[in-house]
mmCIF file of C-alpha atoms in Angstrom:
data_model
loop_
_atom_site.group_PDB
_atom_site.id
_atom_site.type_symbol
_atom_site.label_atom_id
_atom_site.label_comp_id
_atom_site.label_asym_id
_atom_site.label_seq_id
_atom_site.Cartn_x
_atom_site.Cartn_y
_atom_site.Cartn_z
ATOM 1 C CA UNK A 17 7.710 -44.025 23.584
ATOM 2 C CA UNK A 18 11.138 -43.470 22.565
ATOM 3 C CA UNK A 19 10.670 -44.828 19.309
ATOM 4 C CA UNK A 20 7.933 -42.576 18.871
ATOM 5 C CA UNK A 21 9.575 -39.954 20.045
ATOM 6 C CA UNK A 22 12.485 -40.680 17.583
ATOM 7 C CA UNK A 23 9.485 -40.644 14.208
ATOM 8 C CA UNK A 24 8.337 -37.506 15.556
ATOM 9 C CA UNK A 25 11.967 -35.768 15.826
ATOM 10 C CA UNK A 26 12.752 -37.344 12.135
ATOM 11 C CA UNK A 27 8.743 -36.427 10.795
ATOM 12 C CA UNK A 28 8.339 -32.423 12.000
ATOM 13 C CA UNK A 29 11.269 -30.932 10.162
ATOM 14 C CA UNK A 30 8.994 -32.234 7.065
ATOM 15 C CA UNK A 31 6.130 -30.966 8.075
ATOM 16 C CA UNK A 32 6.300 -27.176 5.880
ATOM 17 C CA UNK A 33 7.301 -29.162 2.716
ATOM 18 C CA UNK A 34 4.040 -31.360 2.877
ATOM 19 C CA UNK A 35 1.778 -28.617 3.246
ATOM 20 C CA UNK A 36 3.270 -27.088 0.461
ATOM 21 C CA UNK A 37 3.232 -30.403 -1.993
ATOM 22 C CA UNK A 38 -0.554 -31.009 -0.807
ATOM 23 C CA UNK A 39 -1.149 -27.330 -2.056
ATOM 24 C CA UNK A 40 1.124 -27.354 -5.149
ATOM 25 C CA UNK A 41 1.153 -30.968 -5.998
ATOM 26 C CA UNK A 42 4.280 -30.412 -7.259
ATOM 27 C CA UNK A 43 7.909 -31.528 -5.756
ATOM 28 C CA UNK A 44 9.922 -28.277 -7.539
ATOM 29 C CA UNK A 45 6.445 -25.667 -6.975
ATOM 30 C CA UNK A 46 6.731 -26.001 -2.907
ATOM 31 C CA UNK A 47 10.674 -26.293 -2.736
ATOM 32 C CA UNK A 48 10.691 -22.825 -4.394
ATOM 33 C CA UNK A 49 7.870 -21.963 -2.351
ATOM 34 C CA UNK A 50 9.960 -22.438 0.771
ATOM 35 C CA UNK A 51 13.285 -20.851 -0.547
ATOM 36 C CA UNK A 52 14.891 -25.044 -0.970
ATOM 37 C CA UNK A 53 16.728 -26.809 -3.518
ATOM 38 C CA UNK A 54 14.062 -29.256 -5.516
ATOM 39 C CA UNK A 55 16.930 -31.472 -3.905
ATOM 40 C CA UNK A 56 16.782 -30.948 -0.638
ATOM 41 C CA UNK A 57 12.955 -31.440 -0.682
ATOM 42 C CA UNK A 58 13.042 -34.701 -2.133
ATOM 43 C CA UNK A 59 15.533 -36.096 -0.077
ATOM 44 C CA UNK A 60 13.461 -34.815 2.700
ATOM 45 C CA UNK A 61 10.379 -36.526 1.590
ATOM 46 C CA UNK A 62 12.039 -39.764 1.106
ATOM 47 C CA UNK A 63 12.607 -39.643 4.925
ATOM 48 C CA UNK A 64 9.070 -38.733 5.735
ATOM 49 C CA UNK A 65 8.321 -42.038 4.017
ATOM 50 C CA UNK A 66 10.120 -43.942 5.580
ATOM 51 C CA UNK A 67 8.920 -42.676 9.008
ATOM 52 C CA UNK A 68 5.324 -43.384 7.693
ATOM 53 C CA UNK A 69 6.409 -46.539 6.223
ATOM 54 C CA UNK A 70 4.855 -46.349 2.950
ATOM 55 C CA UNK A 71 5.425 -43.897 0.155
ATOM 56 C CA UNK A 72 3.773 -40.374 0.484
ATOM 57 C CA UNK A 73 4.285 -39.551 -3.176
ATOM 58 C CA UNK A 74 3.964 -41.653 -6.965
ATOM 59 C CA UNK A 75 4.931 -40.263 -9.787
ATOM 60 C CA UNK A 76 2.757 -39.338 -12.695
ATOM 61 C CA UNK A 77 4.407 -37.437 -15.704
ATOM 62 C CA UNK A 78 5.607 -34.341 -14.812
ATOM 63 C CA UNK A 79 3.919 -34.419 -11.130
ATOM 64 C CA UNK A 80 3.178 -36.387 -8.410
ATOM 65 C CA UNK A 81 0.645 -37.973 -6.972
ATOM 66 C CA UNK A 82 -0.363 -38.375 -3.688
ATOM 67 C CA UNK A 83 -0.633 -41.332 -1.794
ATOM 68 C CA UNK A 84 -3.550 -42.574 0.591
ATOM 69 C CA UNK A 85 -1.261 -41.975 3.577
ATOM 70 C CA UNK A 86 0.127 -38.629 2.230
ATOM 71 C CA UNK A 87 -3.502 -37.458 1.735
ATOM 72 C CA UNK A 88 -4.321 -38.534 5.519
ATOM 73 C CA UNK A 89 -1.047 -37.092 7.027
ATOM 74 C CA UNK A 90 -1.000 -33.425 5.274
ATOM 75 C CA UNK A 91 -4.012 -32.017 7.057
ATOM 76 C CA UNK A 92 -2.802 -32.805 9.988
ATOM 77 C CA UNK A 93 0.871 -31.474 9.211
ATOM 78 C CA UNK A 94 -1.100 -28.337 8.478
ATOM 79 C CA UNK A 95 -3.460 -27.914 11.730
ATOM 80 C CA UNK A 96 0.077 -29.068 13.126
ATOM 81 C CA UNK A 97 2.223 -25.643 11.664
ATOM 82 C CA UNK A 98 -1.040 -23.415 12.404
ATOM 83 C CA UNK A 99 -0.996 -24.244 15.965
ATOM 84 C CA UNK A 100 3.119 -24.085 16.162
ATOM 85 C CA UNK A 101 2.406 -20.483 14.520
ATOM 86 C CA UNK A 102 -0.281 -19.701 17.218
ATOM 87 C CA UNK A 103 1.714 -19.991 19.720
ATOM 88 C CA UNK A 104 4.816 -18.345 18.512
ATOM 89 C CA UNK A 105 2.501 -15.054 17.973
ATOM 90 C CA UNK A 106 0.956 -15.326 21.769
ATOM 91 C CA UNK A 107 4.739 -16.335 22.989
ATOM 92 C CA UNK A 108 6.145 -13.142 21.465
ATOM 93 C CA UNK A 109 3.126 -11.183 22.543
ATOM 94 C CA UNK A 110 4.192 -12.502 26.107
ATOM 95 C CA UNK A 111 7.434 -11.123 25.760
ATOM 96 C CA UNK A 112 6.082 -7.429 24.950
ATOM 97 C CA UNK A 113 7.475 -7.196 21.194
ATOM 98 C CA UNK A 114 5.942 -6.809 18.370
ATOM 99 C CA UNK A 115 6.795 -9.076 15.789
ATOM 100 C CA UNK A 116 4.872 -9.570 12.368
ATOM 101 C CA UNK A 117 4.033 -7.794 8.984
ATOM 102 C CA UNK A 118 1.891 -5.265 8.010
ATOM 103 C CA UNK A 119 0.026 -4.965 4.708
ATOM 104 C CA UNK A 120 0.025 -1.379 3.529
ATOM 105 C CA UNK A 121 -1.694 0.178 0.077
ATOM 106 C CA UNK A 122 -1.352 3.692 -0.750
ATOM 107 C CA UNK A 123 -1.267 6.312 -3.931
ATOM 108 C CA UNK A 124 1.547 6.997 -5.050
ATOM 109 C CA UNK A 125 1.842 10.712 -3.958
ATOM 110 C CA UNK A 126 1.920 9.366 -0.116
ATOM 111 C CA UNK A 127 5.455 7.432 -0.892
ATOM 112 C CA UNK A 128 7.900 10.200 -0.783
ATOM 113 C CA UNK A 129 7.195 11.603 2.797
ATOM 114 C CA UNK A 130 4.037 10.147 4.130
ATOM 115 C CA UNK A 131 3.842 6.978 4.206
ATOM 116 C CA UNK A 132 7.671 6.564 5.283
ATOM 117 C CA UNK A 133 7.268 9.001 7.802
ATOM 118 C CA UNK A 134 4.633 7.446 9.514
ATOM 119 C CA UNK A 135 6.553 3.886 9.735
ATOM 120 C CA UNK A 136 9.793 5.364 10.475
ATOM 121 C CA UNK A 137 7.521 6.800 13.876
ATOM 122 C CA UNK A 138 6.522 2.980 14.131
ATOM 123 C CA UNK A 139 9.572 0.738 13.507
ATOM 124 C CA UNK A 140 11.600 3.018 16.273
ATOM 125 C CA UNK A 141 9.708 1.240 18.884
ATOM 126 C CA UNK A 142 9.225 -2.267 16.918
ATOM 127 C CA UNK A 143 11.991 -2.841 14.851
ATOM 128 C CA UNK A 144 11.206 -6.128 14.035
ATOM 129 C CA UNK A 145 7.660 -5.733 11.920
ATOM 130 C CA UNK A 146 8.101 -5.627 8.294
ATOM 131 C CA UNK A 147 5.977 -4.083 6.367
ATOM 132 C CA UNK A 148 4.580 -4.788 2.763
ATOM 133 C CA UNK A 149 4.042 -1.804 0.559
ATOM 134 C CA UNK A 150 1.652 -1.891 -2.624
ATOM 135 C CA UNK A 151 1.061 1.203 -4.236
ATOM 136 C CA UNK A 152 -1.317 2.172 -7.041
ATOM 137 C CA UNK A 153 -4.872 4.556 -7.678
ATOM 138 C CA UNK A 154 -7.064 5.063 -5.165
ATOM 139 C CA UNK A 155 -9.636 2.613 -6.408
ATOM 140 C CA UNK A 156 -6.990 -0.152 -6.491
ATOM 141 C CA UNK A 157 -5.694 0.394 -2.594
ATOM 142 C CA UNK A 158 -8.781 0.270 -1.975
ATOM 143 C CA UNK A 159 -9.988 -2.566 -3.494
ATOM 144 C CA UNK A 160 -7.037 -4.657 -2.008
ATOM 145 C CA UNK A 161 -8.149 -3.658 1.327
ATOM 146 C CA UNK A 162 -11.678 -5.227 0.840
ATOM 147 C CA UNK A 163 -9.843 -8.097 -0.555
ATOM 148 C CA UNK A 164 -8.057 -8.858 2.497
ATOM 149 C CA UNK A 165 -4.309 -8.065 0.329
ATOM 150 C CA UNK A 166 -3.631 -4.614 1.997
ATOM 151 C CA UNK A 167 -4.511 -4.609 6.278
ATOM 152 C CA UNK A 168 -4.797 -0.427 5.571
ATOM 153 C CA UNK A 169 -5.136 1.723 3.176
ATOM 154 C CA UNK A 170 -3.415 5.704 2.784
ATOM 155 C CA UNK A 171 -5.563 7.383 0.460
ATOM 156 C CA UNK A 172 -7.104 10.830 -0.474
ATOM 157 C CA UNK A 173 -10.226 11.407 -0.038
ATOM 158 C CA UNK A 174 -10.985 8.523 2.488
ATOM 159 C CA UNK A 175 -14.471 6.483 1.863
ATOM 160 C CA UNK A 176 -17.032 7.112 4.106
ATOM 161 C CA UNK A 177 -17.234 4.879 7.143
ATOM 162 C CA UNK A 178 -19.609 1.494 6.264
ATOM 163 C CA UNK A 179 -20.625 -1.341 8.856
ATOM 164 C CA UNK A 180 -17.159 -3.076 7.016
ATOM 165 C CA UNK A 181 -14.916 -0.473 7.025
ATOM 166 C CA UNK A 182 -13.438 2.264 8.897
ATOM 167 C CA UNK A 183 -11.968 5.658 8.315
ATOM 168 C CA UNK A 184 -10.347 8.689 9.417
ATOM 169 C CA UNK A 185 -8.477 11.975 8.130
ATOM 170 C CA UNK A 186 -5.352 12.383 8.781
ATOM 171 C CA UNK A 187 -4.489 15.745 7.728
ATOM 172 C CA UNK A 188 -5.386 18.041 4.800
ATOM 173 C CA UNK A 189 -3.197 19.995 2.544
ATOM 174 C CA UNK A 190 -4.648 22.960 0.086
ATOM 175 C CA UNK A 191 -4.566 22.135 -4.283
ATOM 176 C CA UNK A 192 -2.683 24.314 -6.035
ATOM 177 C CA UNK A 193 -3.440 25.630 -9.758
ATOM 178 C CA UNK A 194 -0.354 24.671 -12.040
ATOM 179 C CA UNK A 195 0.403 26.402 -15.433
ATOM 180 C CA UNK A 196 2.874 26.689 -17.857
ATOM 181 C CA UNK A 197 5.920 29.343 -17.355
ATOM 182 C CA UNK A 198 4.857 32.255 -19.390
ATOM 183 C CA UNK A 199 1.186 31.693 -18.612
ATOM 184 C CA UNK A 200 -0.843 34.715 -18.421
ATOM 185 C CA UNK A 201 -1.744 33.422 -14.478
ATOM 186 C CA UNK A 202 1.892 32.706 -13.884
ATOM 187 C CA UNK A 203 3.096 34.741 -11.083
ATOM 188 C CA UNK A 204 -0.485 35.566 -9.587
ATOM 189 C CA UNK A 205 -0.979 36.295 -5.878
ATOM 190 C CA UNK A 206 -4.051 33.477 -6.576
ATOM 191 C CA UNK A 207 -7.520 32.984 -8.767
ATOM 192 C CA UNK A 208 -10.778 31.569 -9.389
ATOM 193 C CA UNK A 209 -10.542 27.930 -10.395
ATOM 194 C CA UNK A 210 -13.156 29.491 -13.226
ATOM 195 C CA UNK A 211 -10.648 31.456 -15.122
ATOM 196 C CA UNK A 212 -9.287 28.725 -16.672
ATOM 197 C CA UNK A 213 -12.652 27.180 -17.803
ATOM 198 C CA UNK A 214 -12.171 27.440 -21.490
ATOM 199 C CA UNK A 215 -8.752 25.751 -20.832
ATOM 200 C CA UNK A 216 -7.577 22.076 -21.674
ATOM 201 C CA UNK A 217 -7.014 20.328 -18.644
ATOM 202 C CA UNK A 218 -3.790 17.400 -17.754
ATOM 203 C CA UNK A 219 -5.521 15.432 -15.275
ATOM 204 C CA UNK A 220 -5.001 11.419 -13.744
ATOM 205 C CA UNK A 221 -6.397 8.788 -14.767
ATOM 206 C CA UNK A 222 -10.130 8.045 -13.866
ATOM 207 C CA UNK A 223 -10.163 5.832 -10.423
ATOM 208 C CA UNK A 224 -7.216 8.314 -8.765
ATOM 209 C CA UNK A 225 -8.984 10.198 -6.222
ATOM 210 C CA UNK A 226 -7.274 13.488 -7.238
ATOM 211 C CA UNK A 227 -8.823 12.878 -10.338
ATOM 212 C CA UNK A 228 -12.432 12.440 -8.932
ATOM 213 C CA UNK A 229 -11.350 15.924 -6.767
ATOM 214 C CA UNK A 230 -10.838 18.087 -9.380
ATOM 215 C CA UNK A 231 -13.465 16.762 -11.062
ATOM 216 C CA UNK A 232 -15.681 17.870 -8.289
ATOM 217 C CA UNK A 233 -14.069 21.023 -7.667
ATOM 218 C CA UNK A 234 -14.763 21.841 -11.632
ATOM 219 C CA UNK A 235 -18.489 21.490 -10.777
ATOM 220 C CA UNK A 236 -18.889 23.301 -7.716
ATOM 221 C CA UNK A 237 -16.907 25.923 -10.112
ATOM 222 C CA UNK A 238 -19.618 25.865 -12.341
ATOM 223 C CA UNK A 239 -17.826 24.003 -15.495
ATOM 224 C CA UNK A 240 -16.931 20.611 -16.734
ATOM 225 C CA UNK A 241 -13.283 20.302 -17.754
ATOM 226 C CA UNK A 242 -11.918 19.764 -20.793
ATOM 227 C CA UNK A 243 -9.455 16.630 -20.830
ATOM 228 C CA UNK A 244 -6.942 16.753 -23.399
ATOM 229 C CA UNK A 245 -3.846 14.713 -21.477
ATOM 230 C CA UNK A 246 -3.824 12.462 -18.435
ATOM 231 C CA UNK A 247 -1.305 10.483 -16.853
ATOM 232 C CA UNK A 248 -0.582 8.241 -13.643
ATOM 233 C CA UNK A 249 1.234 10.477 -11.784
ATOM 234 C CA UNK A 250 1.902 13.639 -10.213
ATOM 235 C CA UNK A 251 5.138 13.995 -11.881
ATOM 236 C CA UNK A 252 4.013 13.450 -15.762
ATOM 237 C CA UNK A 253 0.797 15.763 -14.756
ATOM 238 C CA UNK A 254 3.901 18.600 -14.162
ATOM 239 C CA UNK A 255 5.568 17.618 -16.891
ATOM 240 C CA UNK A 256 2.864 18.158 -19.014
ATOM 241 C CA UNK A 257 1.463 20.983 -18.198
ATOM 242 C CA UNK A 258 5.590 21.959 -18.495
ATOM 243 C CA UNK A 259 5.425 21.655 -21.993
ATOM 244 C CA UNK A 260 2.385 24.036 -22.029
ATOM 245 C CA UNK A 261 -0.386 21.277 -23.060
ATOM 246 C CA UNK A 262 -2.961 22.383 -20.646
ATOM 247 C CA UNK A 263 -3.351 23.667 -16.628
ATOM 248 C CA UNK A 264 -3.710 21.190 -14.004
ATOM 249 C CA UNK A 265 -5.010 20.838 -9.745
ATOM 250 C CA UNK A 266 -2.885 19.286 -7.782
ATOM 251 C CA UNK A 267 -0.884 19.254 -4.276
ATOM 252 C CA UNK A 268 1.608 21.684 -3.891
ATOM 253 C CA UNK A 269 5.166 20.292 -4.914
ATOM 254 C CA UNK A 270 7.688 19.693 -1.706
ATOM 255 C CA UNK A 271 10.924 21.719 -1.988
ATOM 256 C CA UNK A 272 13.184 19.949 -3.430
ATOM 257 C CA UNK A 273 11.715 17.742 -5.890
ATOM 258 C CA UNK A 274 11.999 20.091 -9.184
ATOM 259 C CA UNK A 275 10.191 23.183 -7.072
ATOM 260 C CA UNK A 276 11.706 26.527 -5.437
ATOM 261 C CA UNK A 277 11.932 26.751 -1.791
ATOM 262 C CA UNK A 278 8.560 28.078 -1.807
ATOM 263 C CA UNK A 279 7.210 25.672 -4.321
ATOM 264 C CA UNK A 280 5.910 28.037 -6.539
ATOM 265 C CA UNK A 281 8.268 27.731 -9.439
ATOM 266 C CA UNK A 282 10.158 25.338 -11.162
ATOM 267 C CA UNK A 283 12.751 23.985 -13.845
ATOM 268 C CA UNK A 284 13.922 27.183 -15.511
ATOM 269 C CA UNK A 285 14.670 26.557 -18.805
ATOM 270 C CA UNK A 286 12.564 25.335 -22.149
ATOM 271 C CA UNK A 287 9.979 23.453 -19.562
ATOM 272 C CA UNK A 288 8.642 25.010 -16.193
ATOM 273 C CA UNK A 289 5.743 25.479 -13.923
ATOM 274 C CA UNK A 290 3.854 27.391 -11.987
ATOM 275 C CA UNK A 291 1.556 26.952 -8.725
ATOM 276 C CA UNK A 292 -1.196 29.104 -8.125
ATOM 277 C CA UNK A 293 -3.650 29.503 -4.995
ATOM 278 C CA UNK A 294 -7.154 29.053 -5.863
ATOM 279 C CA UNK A 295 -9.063 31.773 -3.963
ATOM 280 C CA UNK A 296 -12.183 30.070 -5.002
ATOM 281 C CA UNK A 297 -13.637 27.309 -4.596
ATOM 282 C CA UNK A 298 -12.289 26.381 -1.538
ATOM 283 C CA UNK A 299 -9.523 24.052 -2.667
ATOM 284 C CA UNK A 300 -7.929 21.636 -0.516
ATOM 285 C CA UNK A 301 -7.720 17.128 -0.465
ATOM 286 C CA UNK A 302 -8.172 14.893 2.784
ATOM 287 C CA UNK A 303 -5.608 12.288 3.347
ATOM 288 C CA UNK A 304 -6.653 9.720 5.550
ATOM 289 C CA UNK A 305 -6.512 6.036 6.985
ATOM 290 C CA UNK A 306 -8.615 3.466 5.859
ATOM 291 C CA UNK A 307 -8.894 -0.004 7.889
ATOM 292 C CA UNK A 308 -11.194 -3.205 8.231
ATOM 293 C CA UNK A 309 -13.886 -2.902 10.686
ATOM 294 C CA UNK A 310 -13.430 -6.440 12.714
ATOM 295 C CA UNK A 311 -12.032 -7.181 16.153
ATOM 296 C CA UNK A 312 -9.872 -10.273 14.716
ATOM 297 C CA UNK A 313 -7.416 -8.166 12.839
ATOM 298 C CA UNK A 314 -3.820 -8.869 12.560
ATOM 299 C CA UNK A 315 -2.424 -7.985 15.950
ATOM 300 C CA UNK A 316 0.335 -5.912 14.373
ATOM 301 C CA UNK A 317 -1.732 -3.752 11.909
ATOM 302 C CA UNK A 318 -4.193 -2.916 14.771
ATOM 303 C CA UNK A 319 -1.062 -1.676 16.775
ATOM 304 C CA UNK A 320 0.686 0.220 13.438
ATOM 305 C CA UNK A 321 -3.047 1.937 13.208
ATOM 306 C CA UNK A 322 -3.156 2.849 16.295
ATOM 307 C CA UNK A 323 -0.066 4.863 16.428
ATOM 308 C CA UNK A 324 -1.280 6.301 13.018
ATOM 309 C CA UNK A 325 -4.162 7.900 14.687
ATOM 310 C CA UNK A 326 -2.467 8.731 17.571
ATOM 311 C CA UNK A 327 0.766 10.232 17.169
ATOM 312 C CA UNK A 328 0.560 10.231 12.866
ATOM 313 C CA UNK A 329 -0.359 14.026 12.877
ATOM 314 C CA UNK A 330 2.418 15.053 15.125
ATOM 315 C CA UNK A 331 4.800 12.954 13.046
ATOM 316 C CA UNK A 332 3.722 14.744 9.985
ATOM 317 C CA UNK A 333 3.565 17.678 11.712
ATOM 318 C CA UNK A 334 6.842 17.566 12.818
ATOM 319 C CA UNK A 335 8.631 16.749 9.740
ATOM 320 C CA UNK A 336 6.485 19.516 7.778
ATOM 321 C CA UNK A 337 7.848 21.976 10.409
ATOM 322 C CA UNK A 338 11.523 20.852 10.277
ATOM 323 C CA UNK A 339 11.911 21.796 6.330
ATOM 324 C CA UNK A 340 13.042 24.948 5.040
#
C-alpha cells in the first residue's frame, strides 16, 4: 500500500502533461500548451516512466511516439483530471462562489459602454469569473454561439427564439440620420428617411445587423439605397460621411467620443457631422441577449445571464442617467 501510495504521489503531478502529449503527440506542443519549459516536461516524463516501469514515449524524427503502456495509461490520466475538475466546480459551488469563465461575443458598438457595464454589475459580486471577450459582425457572434466558442451573444437585432436558442431584448435606442457639416439637412429639427433617397449611402459591411437595419428601414421607406462606401465600424461610417461621401443610419454617438454634449454635432473643422431624427419611418435598433437553449450550460454563464436579464436594464439605465 505504501508503495503504491508512493507511485501514485510521484505519477499525478504528470498526469496534465500526458493528456496533453496524447493530444499533441508532441513533447514541446503540450509543454507550451501548459505554460512549461520543453525541459521541465521531459524531465517529468522520464519520471512517469519510471513509475510505470517501461518507457511511455520513443522517439521518431521530430516526434514521439507512443508506447503500448503510454497509450493504455493516458485515457485514464484524462477521465482522472475530468473527475479532479468535477469536483473542484461542485466544491466551489459548495462554498457559495462563483468561480469560472464566461464566453462572451458581441459587435463592436456594445464594447465601449455595454458590454463593460453589464460585467462590471457582475464581477462586483463574483470577482473571481473571468470572462472571454470576442468581438466581430453580428453574423460572426452569432455563429460562434452555435458553435459552442461564445456561451452568449450581445447583438442588435436579436434572432428570433428557435427550439436551440434563446433570446431577449435588452433595451432599444432610436437611429439617427448622419450627414456631412454643411449639408442642406444639417441642423434640422428631424426628416423623412425618404429625403435622402437619391443620396449615396456609407453603410457596414453585409452580415452587421445595422447593416441589415437600414437596409430594412430603406424599404419600408419605399427605396433601395445606393451603396457607394462601407466600412466595419461605426467610427469609419462617421468618418466617411465626414468627408462628405454620402449620409448614413446609425446609433446616436455618446458624448464624448468626437460628439457635442447633445450628440448632434461634431469635429469642427475640415471634417464634421451631423445627427438627425428620422420622423419617419419609425427608426430605432433592439439590443439584446442571445444564449443556448439547454439545461447543461456552464454554471457560470447561466448565472452571468441571469443577472443580464434581471438587473442588465437598470445597470444600463443607470449609467445612461448618470451622464451629462
Amino acid at each position: 500500500m505504501e508503495d503504491d501510495h508512493d507511485d501514485l504521489s510521484g505519477l499525478l503531478p504528470v498526469l496534465p502533461i500526458l493528456v496533453e502529449l496524447g493530444a499533441s503527440r508532441h513533447v514541446t506542443a503540450a509543454a507550451q500548451a501548459l505554460g512549461i519549459p520543453q525541459s521541465t516536461a521531459s524531465r517529468a516524463l522520464s519520471r512517469a516512466a519510471g513509475v510505470v516501469g517501461t518507457p511511455l514515449l520513443l522517439r521518431r524524427g521530430r516526434g514521439v511516439e507512443l508506447t503500448p503502456a503510454a497509450l493504455a495509461l493516458i485515457p485514464k490520466a484524462a477521465e482522472a483530471l475530468a473527475a479532479v475538475r468535477a469536483g473542484l466546480a461542485q466544491a466551489r459551488e459548495e462554498s457559495g462562489k462563483s468561480f469560472g469563465q464566461v464566453s462572451v461575443a458581441f459587435q463592436h458598438t456594445f464594447g465601449e459602454a455595454t458590454l463593460p457595464l453589464l460585467i462590471r454589475g457582475y464581477a462586483k459580486d463574483n470577482p473571481s469569473v473571468t470572462f472571454d471577450l470576442q468581438q466581430g459582425s453580428r453574423q460572426f457572434c452569432l455563429e460562434l454561439l452555435e458553435t459552442g466558442a461564445a456561451d452568449l451573444a450581445l447583438v442588435a437585432p436579436p434572432p428570433a427564439p428557435t427550439s436551440t436558442i434563446r433570446a431577449e431584448v435588452l433595451y432599444s435606442e432610436p437611429l439617427m440620420l448622419v450627414v456631412p457639416e454643411g449639408h442642406r439637412l444639417a441642423g434640422s429639427g428631424g426628416t423623412r428617411l425618404d429625403a435622402v433617397r437619391d443620396e449615396g449611402f456609407v453603410m457596414l459591411e453585409p452580415g452587421y445587423g445595422m447593416r441589415s437595419i437600414v437596409e430594412a428601414l430603406c424599404r419600408s421607406a419605399g427605396f433601395r439605397p445606393r451603396v457607394d462606401f462601407q466600412g466595419q465600424d461605426l467610427h469609419t461610417i462617421r468618418g466617411l460621411v465626414s468627408a462628405g461621401l454620402g449620409v448614413a443610419v446609425a446609433p446616436p454617438a455618446r458624448p464624448g467620443r468626437g460628439a457635442s454634449a447633445s450628440g448632434r454635432d461634431a469635429f469642427r473643422g475640415s471634417l464634421g457631422w451631423r445627427e438627425v431624427e428620422i420622423t419617419w419611418p419609425s427608426a430605432r435598433r433592439d439590443i439584446g441577449l442571445v444564449w443556448h437553449n439547454r439545461p447543461d450550460g456552464p454554471a457560470q454563464a447561466t448565472r452571468f445571464r441571469d443577472m443580464v436579464l434581471s438587473r442588465g436594464r437598470e445597470l444600463l439605465g443607470s449609467a445612461a442617467r448618470e451622464r451629462p
